[in-house]
Structure formats: structure tokens, C-alpha cells
Coordinates of C-alpha atoms in Angstrom, one line a residue:
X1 CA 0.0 0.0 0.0
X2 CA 1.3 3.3 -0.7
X3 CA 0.6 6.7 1.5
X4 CA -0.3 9.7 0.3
X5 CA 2.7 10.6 -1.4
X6 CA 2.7 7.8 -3.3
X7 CA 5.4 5.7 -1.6
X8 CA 5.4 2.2 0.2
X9 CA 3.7 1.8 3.5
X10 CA 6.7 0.1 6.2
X11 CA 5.2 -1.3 8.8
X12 CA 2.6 -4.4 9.5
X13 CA -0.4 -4.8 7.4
X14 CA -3.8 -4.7 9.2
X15 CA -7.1 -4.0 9.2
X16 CA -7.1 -0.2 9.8
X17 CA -5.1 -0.1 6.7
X18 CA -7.0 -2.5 4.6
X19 CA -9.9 -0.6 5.2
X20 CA -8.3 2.6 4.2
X21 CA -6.9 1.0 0.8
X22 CA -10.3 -0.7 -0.1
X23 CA -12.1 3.0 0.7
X24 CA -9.3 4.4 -2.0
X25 CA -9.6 2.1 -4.2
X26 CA -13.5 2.2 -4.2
X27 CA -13.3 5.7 -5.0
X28 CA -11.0 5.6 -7.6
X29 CA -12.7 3.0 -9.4
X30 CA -16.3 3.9 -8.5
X31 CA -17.1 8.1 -8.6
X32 CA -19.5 9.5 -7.1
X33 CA -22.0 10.1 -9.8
X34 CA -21.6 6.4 -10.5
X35 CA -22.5 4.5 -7.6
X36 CA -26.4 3.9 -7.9
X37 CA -28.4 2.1 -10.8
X38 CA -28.5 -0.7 -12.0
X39 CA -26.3 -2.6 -14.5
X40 CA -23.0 -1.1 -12.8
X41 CA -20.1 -2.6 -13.2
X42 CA -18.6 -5.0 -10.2
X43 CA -15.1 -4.9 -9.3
X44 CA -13.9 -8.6 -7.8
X45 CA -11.1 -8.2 -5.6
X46 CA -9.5 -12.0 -4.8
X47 CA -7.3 -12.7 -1.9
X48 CA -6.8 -14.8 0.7
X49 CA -7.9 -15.9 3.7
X50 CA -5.5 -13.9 6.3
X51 CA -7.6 -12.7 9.7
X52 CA -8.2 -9.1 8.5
X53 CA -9.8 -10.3 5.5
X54 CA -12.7 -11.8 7.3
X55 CA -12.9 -8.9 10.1
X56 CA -16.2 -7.3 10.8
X57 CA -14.8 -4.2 10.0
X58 CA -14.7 -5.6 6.4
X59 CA -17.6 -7.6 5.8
X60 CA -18.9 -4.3 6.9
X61 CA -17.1 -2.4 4.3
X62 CA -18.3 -4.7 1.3
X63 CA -21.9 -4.1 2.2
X64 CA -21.2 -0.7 2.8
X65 CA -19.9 -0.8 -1.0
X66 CA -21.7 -3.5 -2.9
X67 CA -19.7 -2.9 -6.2
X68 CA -16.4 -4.1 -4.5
X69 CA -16.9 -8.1 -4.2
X70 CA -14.5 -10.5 -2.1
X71 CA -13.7 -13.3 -3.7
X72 CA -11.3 -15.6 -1.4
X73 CA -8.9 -18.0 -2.3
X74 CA -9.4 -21.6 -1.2
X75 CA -7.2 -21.8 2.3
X76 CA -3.9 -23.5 2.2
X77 CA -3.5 -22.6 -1.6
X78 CA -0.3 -20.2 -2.2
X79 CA 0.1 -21.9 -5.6
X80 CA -2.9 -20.1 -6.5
X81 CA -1.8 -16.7 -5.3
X82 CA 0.9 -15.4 -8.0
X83 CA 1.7 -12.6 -5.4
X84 CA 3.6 -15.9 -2.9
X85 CA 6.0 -16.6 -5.8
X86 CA 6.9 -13.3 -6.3
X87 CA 7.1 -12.4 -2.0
X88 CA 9.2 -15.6 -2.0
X89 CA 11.7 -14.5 -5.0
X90 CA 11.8 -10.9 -3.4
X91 CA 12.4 -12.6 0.5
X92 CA 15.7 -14.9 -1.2
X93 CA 17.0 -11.7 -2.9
X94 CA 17.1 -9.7 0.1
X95 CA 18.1 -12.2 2.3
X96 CA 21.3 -13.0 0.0
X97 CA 22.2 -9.8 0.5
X98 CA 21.6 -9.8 4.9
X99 CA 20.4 -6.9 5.2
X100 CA 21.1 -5.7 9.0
X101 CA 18.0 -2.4 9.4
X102 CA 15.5 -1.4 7.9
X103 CA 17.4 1.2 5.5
X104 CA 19.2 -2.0 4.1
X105 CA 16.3 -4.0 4.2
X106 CA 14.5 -1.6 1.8
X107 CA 17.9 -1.0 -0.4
X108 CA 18.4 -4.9 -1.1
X109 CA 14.9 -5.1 -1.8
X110 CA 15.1 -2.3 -4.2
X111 CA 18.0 -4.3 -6.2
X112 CA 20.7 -1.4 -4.7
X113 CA 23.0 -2.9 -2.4
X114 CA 26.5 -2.1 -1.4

């Protein structure tokens, strides 16, 4: 997720930012003018099945906003997720490089080491 300036969030994922990135993202894809009628378009957001994905706070949300629809992954099913392979690929390259803070951390993931 990125803030406000558009740069990566550090820092655990969670509900209270879930929330805030599923409110951006609803009104970037659905404006204002848009959101009644009928035949409006539905935007399927799949993911999987990690606590704050199943909070009340975001069942909530998706009634809230009908045009945003969870569709989960079935549990225990990373192979399905193209996101793992690419957190895995990305957790080897930085670890090669043993990063020892965050600054590092951030630099190896980047692809600039020293």
C-alpha cells in the first residue's frame, strides 16, 4: 500500500489499513455520480484468507460498498496466489544480501545494495 505521497507503507499490514486502501480504491474506481443504478459494473477483488480479510470491519465495508466483491482464495492454496511466488523470490533476494536495518532492508529489496 502506498501513503499519500505515493510511496510504500513500512510497517505491518492490518485491518485499519485494509480498510483505508479498499475506501481508496472504491473511489478511484467507483465516482460518485456512479454509484447507484442498476447494470453497474462490479469490481472482484480476490485474496486470501488472512484474519483481517474476514474482520467485521470488512464484511462491513463490502456491504457498505456493494460494487467491490471479495472473492477468497481456497485456504492453504499459495500456488494459487501469484503474489507468494513473487514475495518468496523478493524474501531470497534480500536475504542473500543480509540486510542488518530497515534502510538496508529496503535497499536490497530495491536491487541497490553495497
Amino acid at each position: 500500500m502506498l501513503d499519500k505521497f505515493g510511496q510504500p507503507q513500512v510497517g505491518p499490514y492490518n485491518t485499519e489499513r485494509l480498510l483505508a486502501f479498499l475506501n481508496d480504491l472504491h473511489q478511484r474506481l467507483v465516482p460518485e455520480q456512479d454509484q447507484e443504478g442498476e447494470n453497474m459494473r462490479t469490481f472482484v477483488i480476490i485474496w486470501d484468507n488472512v484474519a483481517f480479510h474476514h474482520s467485521q470491519a470488512t464484511t462491513t465495508l463490502f456491504e457498505v460498498h456493494p460494487r467491490l466483491v471479495p472473492l477468497f482464495l481456497p485456504p492453504y492454496s499459495p500456488f494459487l496466489n501469484p503474489i507468494e511466488e513473487f514475495f518468496s523470490a523478493w524474501r531470497w533476494k534480500a536475504y542473500d544480501h543480509q540486510p542488518h536495518d530497515q534502510m538496508s532492508l529496503l535497499e536490497a529489496m530495491q536491487g541497490h545494495h553495497s
